[in-house]
Short mmCIF file of C-alpha atoms and ligand atoms in Angstrom, two decimals:
data_model
loop_
_atom_site.label_atom_id
_atom_site.label_comp_id
_atom_site.label_asym_id
_atom_site.label_seq_id
_atom_site.Cartn_x
_atom_site.Cartn_y
_atom_site.Cartn_z
CA UNK A 1255 -52.56 38.99 -50.07
CA UNK A 1256 -49.35 39.03 -52.09
CA UNK A 1257 -47.96 42.52 -52.64
CA UNK A 1258 -44.96 43.55 -54.73
CA UNK A 1259 -43.33 46.93 -54.12
CA UNK A 1260 -41.13 48.04 -57.03
CA UNK A 1261 -38.20 50.25 -56.02
CA UNK A 1262 -35.76 50.21 -53.13
CA UNK A 1263 -35.38 53.67 -51.60
CA UNK A 1264 -36.67 55.40 -48.48
CA UNK A 1265 -40.08 55.92 -50.07
CA UNK A 1266 -40.46 52.21 -50.78
CA UNK A 1267 -39.32 51.29 -47.25
CA UNK A 1268 -42.02 53.62 -45.89
CA UNK A 1269 -44.62 52.05 -48.22
CA UNK A 1270 -43.70 48.55 -47.02
CA UNK A 1271 -43.82 49.73 -43.40
CA UNK A 1272 -47.33 51.13 -43.87
CA UNK A 1273 -48.64 48.17 -45.88
CA UNK A 1274 -47.31 45.69 -43.32
CA UNK A 1275 -49.23 47.58 -40.61
CA UNK A 1276 -52.38 47.75 -42.71
CA UNK A 1277 -52.32 43.99 -43.33
CA UNK A 1278 -49.94 42.11 -41.04
CA UNK A 1279 -50.74 38.85 -42.84
CA UNK A 1280 -49.77 40.18 -46.28
CA UNK A 1281 -46.84 38.53 -48.05
CA UNK A 1282 -44.61 41.39 -49.12
CA UNK A 1283 -42.05 41.34 -51.92
CA UNK A 1284 -39.64 44.04 -53.04
CA UNK A 1285 -37.22 44.47 -55.92
CA UNK A 1286 -33.62 44.30 -54.68
CA UNK A 1287 -34.56 45.45 -51.16
CA UNK A 1288 -32.18 47.74 -49.33
CA UNK A 1289 -30.79 46.91 -45.90
CA UNK A 1290 -33.90 48.14 -44.09
CA UNK A 1291 -36.53 46.67 -46.38
CA UNK A 1292 -34.99 43.21 -46.22
CA UNK A 1293 -36.64 42.51 -42.86
CA UNK A 1294 -40.10 43.40 -44.17
CA UNK A 1295 -40.14 41.91 -47.65
CA UNK A 1296 -38.81 38.94 -49.60
CA UNK A 1297 -36.29 39.87 -52.25
CA UNK A 1298 -37.10 39.77 -55.95
CA UNK A 1299 -33.72 39.83 -57.72
CA UNK A 1300 -34.94 41.92 -60.68
CA UNK A 1301 -34.14 45.60 -61.28
CA UNK A 1302 -37.11 48.03 -61.10
CA UNK A 1303 -36.40 49.06 -64.70
CA UNK A 1304 -36.47 45.49 -66.08
CA UNK A 1305 -40.19 45.83 -66.64
CA UNK A 1306 -40.63 42.78 -68.89
CA UNK A 1307 -39.00 40.45 -66.39
CA UNK A 1308 -40.95 41.97 -63.50
CA UNK A 1309 -44.28 41.68 -65.27
CA UNK A 1310 -43.52 38.03 -66.02
CA UNK A 1311 -42.48 37.38 -62.45
CA UNK A 1312 -45.62 39.00 -61.03
CA UNK A 1313 -47.87 36.97 -63.29
CA UNK A 1314 -46.11 33.71 -62.45
CA UNK A 1315 -46.20 34.46 -58.72
CA UNK A 1316 -49.87 35.51 -58.83
CA UNK A 1317 -49.25 38.92 -57.24
CA UNK A 1318 -52.48 40.56 -56.03
CA UNK A 1319 -51.15 44.12 -55.99
CA UNK A 1320 -48.04 45.76 -57.43
CA UNK A 1321 -47.14 49.19 -56.09
CA UNK A 1322 -44.68 51.12 -58.25
CA UNK A 1323 -42.42 53.54 -56.36
CA UNK A 1324 -40.10 55.29 -58.86
CA UNK A 1325 -40.91 57.33 -61.95
CA UNK A 1326 -38.48 55.66 -64.36
CA UNK A 1327 -40.30 52.30 -64.68
CA UNK A 1328 -43.63 54.15 -64.87
CA UNK A 1329 -42.33 56.25 -67.75
CA UNK A 1330 -41.12 53.01 -69.37
CA UNK A 1331 -44.64 51.59 -69.21
CA UNK A 1332 -44.45 49.15 -66.30
CA UNK A 1333 -48.11 49.73 -65.41
CA UNK A 1334 -49.20 48.98 -68.97
CA UNK A 1335 -47.17 45.74 -68.93
CA UNK A 1336 -48.54 44.55 -65.59
CA UNK A 1337 -52.10 45.40 -66.63
CA UNK A 1338 -51.66 43.42 -69.85
CA UNK A 1339 -50.62 40.40 -67.79
CA UNK A 1340 -53.61 40.83 -65.49
CA UNK A 1341 -51.71 41.98 -62.39
CA UNK A 1342 -53.47 44.80 -60.50
CA UNK A 1343 -51.01 47.66 -60.46
CA UNK A 1344 -50.92 50.94 -58.55
CA UNK A 1345 -49.28 53.51 -60.79
CA UNK A 1346 -50.21 55.31 -64.02
CA UNK A 1347 -49.73 54.18 -67.62
CA UNK A 1348 -46.73 55.51 -69.56
CA UNK A 1349 -49.07 57.93 -71.35
CA UNK A 1350 -50.32 59.40 -68.06
CA UNK A 1351 -46.81 59.34 -66.52
CA UNK A 1352 -45.82 61.92 -69.15
CA UNK A 1353 -47.16 64.47 -66.70
CA UNK A 1354 -43.77 63.90 -64.98
CA UNK A 1355 -41.56 62.46 -67.72
CA UNK A 1356 -42.10 65.41 -70.09
CA UNK A 1357 -42.19 68.84 -68.51
CA UNK A 1358 -43.05 70.27 -71.94
CA UNK A 1359 -46.12 68.01 -72.07
CA UNK A 1360 -47.12 68.91 -68.50
CA UNK A 1361 -46.82 72.63 -69.19
CA UNK A 1362 -48.86 72.44 -72.40
CA UNK A 1363 -51.53 70.39 -70.64
CA UNK A 1364 -51.71 72.90 -67.80
CA UNK A 1365 -51.94 75.82 -70.20
CA UNK A 1366 -54.81 74.19 -72.06
CA UNK A 1367 -56.63 73.27 -68.87
CA UNK A 1368 -56.10 76.70 -67.32
CA UNK A 1369 -54.15 75.29 -64.36
CA UNK A 1370 -52.10 78.02 -62.63
CA UNK A 1371 -48.36 77.60 -63.28
CA UNK A 1372 -45.34 79.72 -64.23
CA UNK A 1373 -45.34 81.24 -67.74
CA UNK A 1374 -42.99 79.33 -70.06
CA UNK A 1375 -41.73 78.48 -73.50
CA UNK A 1376 -40.08 75.29 -74.73
CA UNK A 1377 -37.05 75.09 -77.01
CA UNK A 1378 -35.01 72.52 -78.91
CA UNK A 1379 -32.93 75.11 -80.74
CA UNK A 1380 -30.02 76.70 -78.83
CA UNK A 1381 -30.02 80.05 -80.60
CA UNK A 1382 -33.74 80.52 -80.18
CA UNK A 1383 -33.44 79.67 -76.48
CA UNK A 1384 -30.56 82.11 -76.00
CA UNK A 1385 -32.49 84.86 -77.77
CA UNK A 1386 -35.50 84.22 -75.54
CA UNK A 1387 -33.36 84.51 -72.40
CA UNK A 1388 -32.08 87.93 -73.46
CA UNK A 1389 -35.68 88.97 -74.06
CA UNK A 1390 -37.13 87.80 -70.72
CA UNK A 1391 -34.11 88.51 -68.50
CA UNK A 1392 -33.43 87.06 -65.03
CA UNK A 1393 -34.28 85.61 -62.58
CA UNK A 1394 -35.46 82.72 -64.73
CA UNK A 1395 -35.65 78.94 -64.46
CA UNK A 1396 -34.19 76.53 -67.03
CA UNK A 1397 -35.35 72.92 -67.00
CA UNK A 1398 -34.50 69.77 -68.90
CA UNK A 1399 -37.88 68.52 -70.12
CA UNK A 1400 -37.21 64.84 -69.44
CA UNK A 1401 -36.44 62.83 -66.30
CA UNK A 1402 -33.25 63.98 -64.54
CA UNK A 1403 -33.52 62.54 -61.00
CA UNK A 1404 -34.54 65.91 -59.54
CA UNK A 1405 -31.43 67.63 -60.88
CA UNK A 1406 -32.72 69.00 -64.18
CA UNK A 1407 -34.05 72.35 -62.91
CA UNK A 1408 -31.68 75.32 -62.65
CA UNK A 1409 -32.85 78.48 -60.92
CA UNK A 1410 -30.77 81.25 -62.52
CA UNK A 1411 -30.05 84.68 -61.03
CA UNK A 1412 -28.56 86.07 -64.24
CA UNK A 1413 -29.00 85.69 -68.00
CA UNK A 1414 -25.38 84.48 -68.22
CA UNK A 1415 -26.08 81.68 -65.78
CA UNK A 1416 -29.25 80.75 -67.66
CA UNK A 1417 -27.36 80.78 -70.97
CA UNK A 1418 -24.80 78.37 -69.53
CA UNK A 1419 -27.60 76.11 -68.28
CA UNK A 1420 -29.29 76.09 -71.69
CA UNK A 1421 -25.96 75.35 -73.43
CA UNK A 1422 -25.20 72.50 -71.04
CA UNK A 1423 -28.50 70.92 -72.06
CA UNK A 1424 -28.90 71.77 -75.77
CA UNK A 1425 -25.22 71.80 -76.82
CA UNK A 1426 -23.33 69.60 -74.33
CA UNK A 1427 -26.20 67.16 -73.72
CA UNK A 1428 -25.49 67.11 -70.01
CA UNK A 1429 -28.82 65.36 -69.35
CA UNK A 1430 -28.71 63.24 -72.51
CA UNK A 1431 -32.10 62.79 -74.18
CA UNK A 1432 -33.85 64.37 -71.19
CA UNK A 1433 -32.26 67.72 -71.99
CA UNK A 1434 -32.80 67.79 -75.77
CA UNK A 1435 -35.83 69.90 -75.08
CA UNK A 1436 -35.74 72.65 -72.44
CA UNK A 1437 -38.46 74.57 -70.70
CA UNK A 1438 -37.62 78.17 -69.83
CA UNK A 1439 -40.00 79.45 -67.23
CA UNK A 1440 -40.85 82.44 -65.15
CA UNK A 1441 -39.32 82.51 -61.66
CA UNK A 1442 -41.95 82.16 -58.94
CA UNK A 1443 -41.55 83.35 -55.38
CA UNK A 1444 -43.13 81.71 -52.38
CA UNK A 1445 -43.11 78.70 -50.14
CA UNK A 1446 -43.26 75.20 -51.61
CA UNK A 1447 -45.83 72.56 -50.77
CA UNK A 1448 -46.18 68.92 -51.78
CA UNK A 1449 -49.72 67.59 -52.15
CA UNK A 1450 -50.26 63.86 -52.75
CA UNK A 1451 -53.56 62.92 -54.38
CA UNK A 1452 -54.59 59.29 -54.64
CA UNK A 1453 -56.80 59.10 -57.70
CA UNK A 1454 -58.86 56.72 -59.82
CA UNK A 1455 -58.55 59.21 -62.68
CA UNK A 1456 -61.62 61.16 -61.66
CA UNK A 1457 -61.94 61.32 -57.86
CA UNK A 1458 -59.15 62.34 -55.51
CA UNK A 1459 -58.28 61.56 -51.91
CA UNK A 1460 -55.61 63.99 -50.78
CA UNK A 1461 -53.12 63.03 -48.08
CA UNK A 1462 -51.53 65.35 -45.55
CA UNK A 1463 -49.73 68.23 -47.33
CA UNK A 1464 -46.02 68.38 -46.53
CA UNK A 1465 -42.94 70.44 -47.29
CA UNK A 1466 -39.73 69.11 -48.79
CA UNK A 1467 -36.28 70.74 -48.42
CA UNK A 1468 -34.44 70.36 -51.72
CA UNK A 1469 -31.18 72.22 -51.07
CA UNK A 1470 -28.24 70.39 -49.48
CA UNK A 1471 -27.41 73.05 -46.86
CA UNK A 1472 -29.02 74.59 -43.77
CA UNK A 1473 -31.12 77.68 -44.55
CA UNK A 1474 -31.83 76.31 -48.05
CA UNK A 1475 -28.36 76.95 -49.44
CA UNK A 1476 -26.22 75.04 -51.94
CA UNK A 1477 -27.25 72.80 -54.82
CA UNK A 1478 -30.56 70.99 -55.26
CA UNK A 1479 -30.81 67.36 -54.15
CA UNK A 1480 -33.48 64.69 -54.30
CA UNK A 1481 -34.71 66.09 -50.95
CA UNK A 1482 -32.94 66.43 -47.58
CA UNK A 1483 -35.93 66.35 -45.27
CA UNK A 1484 -39.62 67.07 -44.96
CA UNK A 1485 -42.32 67.81 -42.43
CA UNK A 1486 -46.08 67.96 -42.09
CA UNK A 1487 -48.60 69.29 -41.40
CA UNK A 1488 -47.73 72.68 -42.92
CA UNK A 1489 -49.70 75.41 -41.13
CA UNK A 1490 -50.25 77.54 -44.23
CA UNK A 1491 -51.81 74.57 -46.04
CA UNK A 1492 -55.30 75.24 -44.71
CA UNK A 1493 -58.41 73.32 -45.72
CA UNK A 1494 -59.40 76.31 -47.86
CA UNK A 1495 -56.07 76.21 -49.68
CA UNK A 1496 -56.35 72.47 -50.16
CA UNK A 1497 -59.84 72.97 -51.62
CA UNK A 1498 -58.40 75.48 -54.05
CA UNK A 1499 -55.66 73.00 -55.04
CA UNK A 1500 -58.24 70.31 -55.63
CA UNK A 1501 -60.57 72.51 -57.73
CA UNK A 1502 -58.01 74.58 -59.66
CA UNK A 1503 -55.14 72.10 -60.01
CA UNK A 1504 -55.93 68.43 -59.39
CA UNK A 1505 -59.39 67.97 -60.93
CA UNK A 1506 -58.76 70.02 -64.11
CA UNK A 1507 -55.43 68.22 -64.65
CA UNK A 1508 -57.06 64.80 -64.29
CA UNK A 1509 -59.85 65.84 -66.66
CA UNK A 1510 -57.31 67.08 -69.22
CA UNK A 1511 -55.34 63.82 -69.00
CA UNK A 1512 -58.52 61.77 -69.46
CA UNK A 1513 -59.50 63.92 -72.45
CA UNK A 1514 -56.04 63.24 -73.88
CA UNK A 1515 -56.65 59.46 -73.73
CA UNK A 1516 -54.28 59.23 -70.77
CA UNK A 1517 -56.48 58.73 -67.69
CA UNK A 1518 -54.32 58.84 -64.57
CA UNK A 1519 -54.75 56.12 -61.93
CA UNK A 1520 -52.26 56.22 -59.11
CA UNK A 1521 -50.75 59.02 -57.10
CA UNK A 1522 -50.64 62.47 -58.62
CA UNK A 1523 -48.13 64.62 -56.76
CA UNK A 1524 -48.57 68.36 -57.16
CA UNK A 1525 -45.43 70.33 -56.32
CA UNK A 1526 -46.77 73.81 -55.63
CA UNK A 1527 -45.43 77.29 -55.07
CA UNK A 1528 -47.65 79.30 -52.73
CA UNK A 1529 -47.33 82.70 -54.40
CA UNK A 1530 -49.02 85.97 -53.53
CA UNK A 1531 -51.36 85.26 -56.45
CA UNK A 1532 -52.32 81.84 -55.04
CA UNK A 1533 -50.95 78.30 -55.48
CA UNK A 1534 -49.15 77.61 -58.75
CA UNK A 1535 -47.75 74.31 -60.01
CA UNK A 1536 -43.96 73.95 -60.00
CA UNK A 1537 -44.11 70.38 -61.24
CA UNK A 1538 -46.20 67.24 -61.26
CA UNK A 1539 -44.88 63.84 -60.31
CA UNK A 1540 -46.59 60.58 -61.15
CA UNK A 1541 -45.71 58.80 -57.87
CA UNK A 1542 -45.16 59.24 -54.15
CA UNK A 1543 -42.51 61.84 -53.26
CA UNK A 1544 -39.29 61.02 -51.48
CA UNK A 1545 -38.72 62.02 -48.63
CA UNK A 1546 -42.28 63.36 -48.13
CA UNK A 1547 -43.68 59.81 -48.01
CA UNK A 1548 -41.54 59.15 -44.92
CA UNK A 1549 -43.62 61.88 -43.19
CA UNK A 1550 -47.03 61.48 -44.83
CA UNK A 1551 -47.42 57.73 -44.18
CA UNK A 1552 -46.44 57.85 -40.48
CA UNK A 1553 -49.01 60.67 -40.14
CA UNK A 1554 -51.75 58.60 -41.81
CA UNK A 1555 -54.26 57.36 -39.23
CA UNK A 1556 -56.36 55.34 -41.69
CA UNK A 1557 -55.12 52.44 -43.81
CA UNK A 1558 -53.59 53.08 -47.22
CA UNK A 1559 -54.07 49.57 -48.60
CA UNK A 1560 -57.82 49.73 -49.43
CA UNK A 1561 -57.25 52.87 -51.50
CA UNK A 1562 -54.36 51.31 -53.41
CA UNK A 1563 -56.35 48.11 -54.03
CA UNK A 1564 -59.38 50.01 -55.28
CA UNK A 1565 -57.32 52.17 -57.65
CA UNK A 1566 -55.20 49.26 -58.88
CA UNK A 1567 -58.22 47.07 -59.58
CA UNK A 1568 -59.88 49.69 -61.77
CA UNK A 1569 -62.55 50.68 -59.24
CA UNK A 1570 -63.78 54.04 -58.04
CA UNK A 1571 -62.62 55.78 -54.86
CA UNK A 1572 -65.68 58.05 -54.73
CA UNK A 1573 -66.65 58.46 -51.08
CA UNK A 1574 -63.38 57.04 -49.73
CA UNK A 1575 -61.32 59.18 -47.35
CA UNK A 1576 -57.96 59.28 -45.61
CA UNK A 1577 -57.48 60.60 -42.09
CA UNK A 1578 -54.32 62.08 -40.61
CA UNK A 1579 -53.40 61.61 -36.97
CA UNK A 1580 -52.95 64.55 -34.61
CA UNK A 1581 -49.51 66.02 -34.09
CA UNK A 1582 -46.68 66.28 -36.58
CA UNK A 1583 -43.92 64.30 -38.25
CA UNK A 1584 -40.54 65.42 -39.52
CA UNK A 1585 -37.88 63.48 -41.36
CA UNK A 1586 -34.15 64.21 -41.58
CA UNK A 1587 -32.19 62.66 -44.44
CA UNK A 1588 -28.67 61.41 -43.72
CA UNK A 1589 -26.62 61.63 -46.91
CA UNK A 1590 -23.17 60.43 -47.96
CA UNK A 1591 -20.36 63.00 -47.78
CA UNK A 1592 -20.09 64.74 -51.18
CA UNK A 1593 -23.76 64.23 -52.17
CA UNK A 1594 -25.32 65.56 -54.47
CA UNK A 1595 -21.90 65.45 -56.16
CA UNK A 1596 -19.77 62.29 -56.18
CA UNK A 1597 -19.53 60.27 -52.98
CA UNK A 1598 -18.09 56.99 -51.76
CA UNK A 1599 -20.12 53.89 -50.96
CA UNK A 1600 -19.59 50.93 -48.68
CA UNK A 1601 -19.16 52.85 -45.40
CA UNK A 1602 -20.23 50.83 -42.36
CA UNK A 1603 -23.32 52.29 -40.64
CA UNK A 1604 -23.97 52.11 -36.91
CA UNK A 1605 -27.55 52.44 -35.72
CA UNK A 1606 -27.85 51.95 -31.94
CA UNK A 1607 -30.60 49.41 -31.25
CA UNK A 1608 -32.67 51.71 -29.06
CA UNK A 1609 -32.84 54.52 -31.65
CA UNK A 1610 -36.06 53.21 -33.14
CA UNK A 1611 -39.22 53.43 -31.10
CA UNK A 1612 -42.93 54.00 -31.62
CA UNK A 1613 -42.11 57.63 -32.38
CA UNK A 1614 -38.81 57.32 -34.20
CA UNK A 1615 -38.70 55.47 -37.50
CA UNK A 1616 -35.52 54.85 -39.47
CA UNK A 1617 -36.31 54.40 -43.16
CA UNK A 1618 -33.48 53.06 -45.29
CA UNK A 1619 -32.66 54.50 -48.71
CA UNK A 1620 -29.09 53.86 -49.90
CA UNK A 1621 -28.15 50.99 -47.59
CA UNK A 1622 -27.10 47.41 -48.24
CA UNK A 1623 -26.03 44.40 -46.23
CA UNK A 1624 -22.40 43.47 -46.89
CA UNK A 1625 -20.60 40.68 -45.03
CA UNK A 1626 -23.45 40.67 -42.54
CA UNK A 1627 -23.13 44.38 -41.73
CA UNK A 1628 -25.05 47.45 -42.85
CA UNK A 1629 -23.16 49.73 -45.27
CA UNK A 1630 -23.95 52.80 -47.35
CA UNK A 1631 -24.86 52.21 -51.00
CA UNK A 1632 -26.24 55.53 -52.25
CA UNK A 1633 -26.32 59.32 -51.93
CA UNK A 1634 -29.29 59.54 -49.63
CA UNK A 1635 -28.69 56.83 -47.04
CA UNK A 1636 -31.40 57.03 -44.35
CA UNK A 1637 -34.49 59.11 -43.55
CA UNK A 1638 -35.02 59.42 -39.82
CA UNK A 1639 -38.62 60.33 -38.98
CA UNK A 1640 -39.72 61.71 -35.62
CA UNK A 1641 -43.41 61.79 -34.72
CA UNK A 1642 -44.67 64.02 -31.90
CA UNK A 1643 -47.52 66.02 -30.46
CA UNK A 1644 -45.95 69.17 -31.94
CA UNK A 1645 -43.56 69.86 -34.80
CA UNK A 1646 -40.97 70.95 -32.25
CA UNK A 1647 -41.20 67.56 -30.59
CA UNK A 1648 -41.05 65.70 -33.91
CA UNK A 1649 -37.98 67.72 -34.90
CA UNK A 1650 -36.28 67.06 -31.57
CA UNK A 1651 -36.81 63.32 -31.94
CA UNK A 1652 -35.66 63.23 -35.57
CA UNK A 1653 -32.48 65.27 -35.05
CA UNK A 1654 -31.54 63.51 -31.78
CA UNK A 1655 -31.87 60.13 -33.52
CA UNK A 1656 -29.90 61.34 -36.58
CA UNK A 1657 -27.09 62.42 -34.25
CA UNK A 1658 -26.81 58.93 -32.79
CA UNK A 1659 -26.48 57.23 -36.18
CA UNK A 1660 -22.96 57.11 -37.55
CA UNK A 1661 -21.15 56.49 -40.80
CA UNK A 1662 -18.05 58.11 -42.23
CA UNK A 1663 -18.88 61.38 -44.00
CA UNK A 1664 -22.55 61.48 -42.90
CA UNK A 1665 -24.14 64.87 -43.60
CA UNK A 1666 -27.59 66.11 -42.76
CA UNK A 1667 -29.52 69.29 -42.23
CA UNK A 1668 -30.39 70.26 -38.69
CA UNK A 1669 -33.00 72.84 -39.71
CA UNK A 1670 -35.75 70.86 -41.41
CA UNK A 1671 -39.03 72.72 -40.82
CA UNK A 1672 -37.27 76.05 -40.32
CA UNK A 1673 -39.89 78.09 -42.14
CA UNK A 1674 -42.59 76.71 -39.85
CA UNK A 1675 -40.51 77.49 -36.76
CA UNK A 1676 -39.82 81.02 -38.05
CA UNK A 1677 -43.55 81.47 -38.62
CA UNK A 1678 -44.34 80.31 -35.10
CA UNK A 1679 -41.69 82.61 -33.63
CA UNK A 1680 -43.02 85.61 -35.54
CA UNK A 1681 -46.54 84.77 -34.36
CA UNK A 1682 -47.75 84.45 -37.93
CA UNK A 1683 -50.47 81.93 -38.81
P1 AMP B 545 -38.62 70.79 -60.45
O1 AMP B 545 -37.64 69.75 -60.88
O2 AMP B 545 -39.41 71.36 -61.55
O3 AMP B 545 -39.44 70.35 -59.29
O4 AMP B 545 -37.75 71.97 -59.81
C1 AMP B 545 -36.86 71.72 -58.73
C2 AMP B 545 -36.88 72.89 -57.78
O5 AMP B 545 -36.49 74.08 -58.44
C3 AMP B 545 -38.25 73.21 -57.21
O6 AMP B 545 -38.57 72.42 -56.11
C4 AMP B 545 -38.11 74.67 -56.86
O7 AMP B 545 -37.41 74.82 -55.64
C5 AMP B 545 -37.21 75.20 -57.97
N1 AMP B 545 -38.06 75.73 -59.05
C6 AMP B 545 -38.53 75.07 -60.13
N2 AMP B 545 -39.28 75.85 -60.93
C7 AMP B 545 -39.30 77.06 -60.35
C8 AMP B 545 -39.90 78.32 -60.70
N3 AMP B 545 -40.59 78.49 -61.82
N4 AMP B 545 -39.70 79.35 -59.85
C9 AMP B 545 -38.95 79.22 -58.75
N5 AMP B 545 -38.36 78.07 -58.36
C10 AMP B 545 -38.53 76.99 -59.16
N1 LIG B 546 -39.23 65.12 -53.00
C1 LIG B 546 -39.29 65.43 -54.36
C2 LIG B 546 -39.63 64.30 -55.22
O1 LIG B 546 -39.96 63.23 -54.78
O2 LIG B 546 -39.59 64.47 -56.43
#
């Protein structure tokens, strides 16, 4: 089987790792692989966003399955292109990917389908948005409607702060086109949960729920990032809660997309806030999450490949399941000094050979090979996953391994999973 993975971050490294275990004889290809993916996949020297060239390449190379990692090519229509050329592709059409690429669209769809989410209004006009902020007051959340690499949401404590955020988007065009429309939404309180649902557009197979840590600093302080670490399982994500998420969030959303001529085949990621009034949607993504994938796939006891193949080939996943292994996994992201602001690249990375083991996995994100050595090439550099019988054990393994990896300016959080540990300490379920 010839499989192409589009994308070259930690998520895609984890996908390649899992697929190579599911089918050791598969021939794996990846677009511009990072330093860690290079050992698992042959390089395709085409950018993930050059969707025409990639579709042509996949057809010429008779690729049996293309798995699309990032949201940008999906929003550009990569799945539509591949499908047109007859290449089975895992990932939604551009129309269905709007669930992530337009927050305004996602919110309207949720409202119509009765899916629980924060109250909101959308604006293109600055004065109208400013007037609305004065009316609703703070705390409030201001979001660029389009894709902004996880940086387009501003949680505002005051109306002044929210006004500045709205101006930066609607007057200063800080997020370009993505911020020409803003969503102003009600602030929700609670713990966050990421739920991945593999779907054929109608049926869902949910994977292990996990929790991301978006802020740069320990104790969830400082600016938002793409994600600094994750863990799973999450004890408050009970089977009953997951059932509620399936019935109140996932299935109605899929039905609404299908009714809108945008059936969703791929991975629907529900970012949830577990509020006192039940789970509410913070956002949808149209792809695997990063760094949650680096936890969810190591925790997956059953193969992923048959589900991807079935979905990509237009079949049904009714009756299919996914099993998680016992224990827990936790990943710590090592980032470049300065991230999520500006940072330097090209720093040599040292990973002692005995760091990786059956229970410690080092997934590469922003790494490259330069002059035969491994160097940094992005903001998030590595995701170090520990797997153990308990979360405590997984955390110990992840942090101990992160400590042994070195590059100039490396920063990482040492408290991933802290809410779970606080819960355990307080004796709460
Ligand atoms: P988003 O890009 O929509 O996922 O938002 C990024 C992050 O901002 C989320 O993971 C939350 O931590 C926070 N956030 C977004 N929307 C809200 C909201 N309505 N209430 C509270 N926090 C939010
Ligand atoms: N971890 C958040 C995301 O993938 O969008």
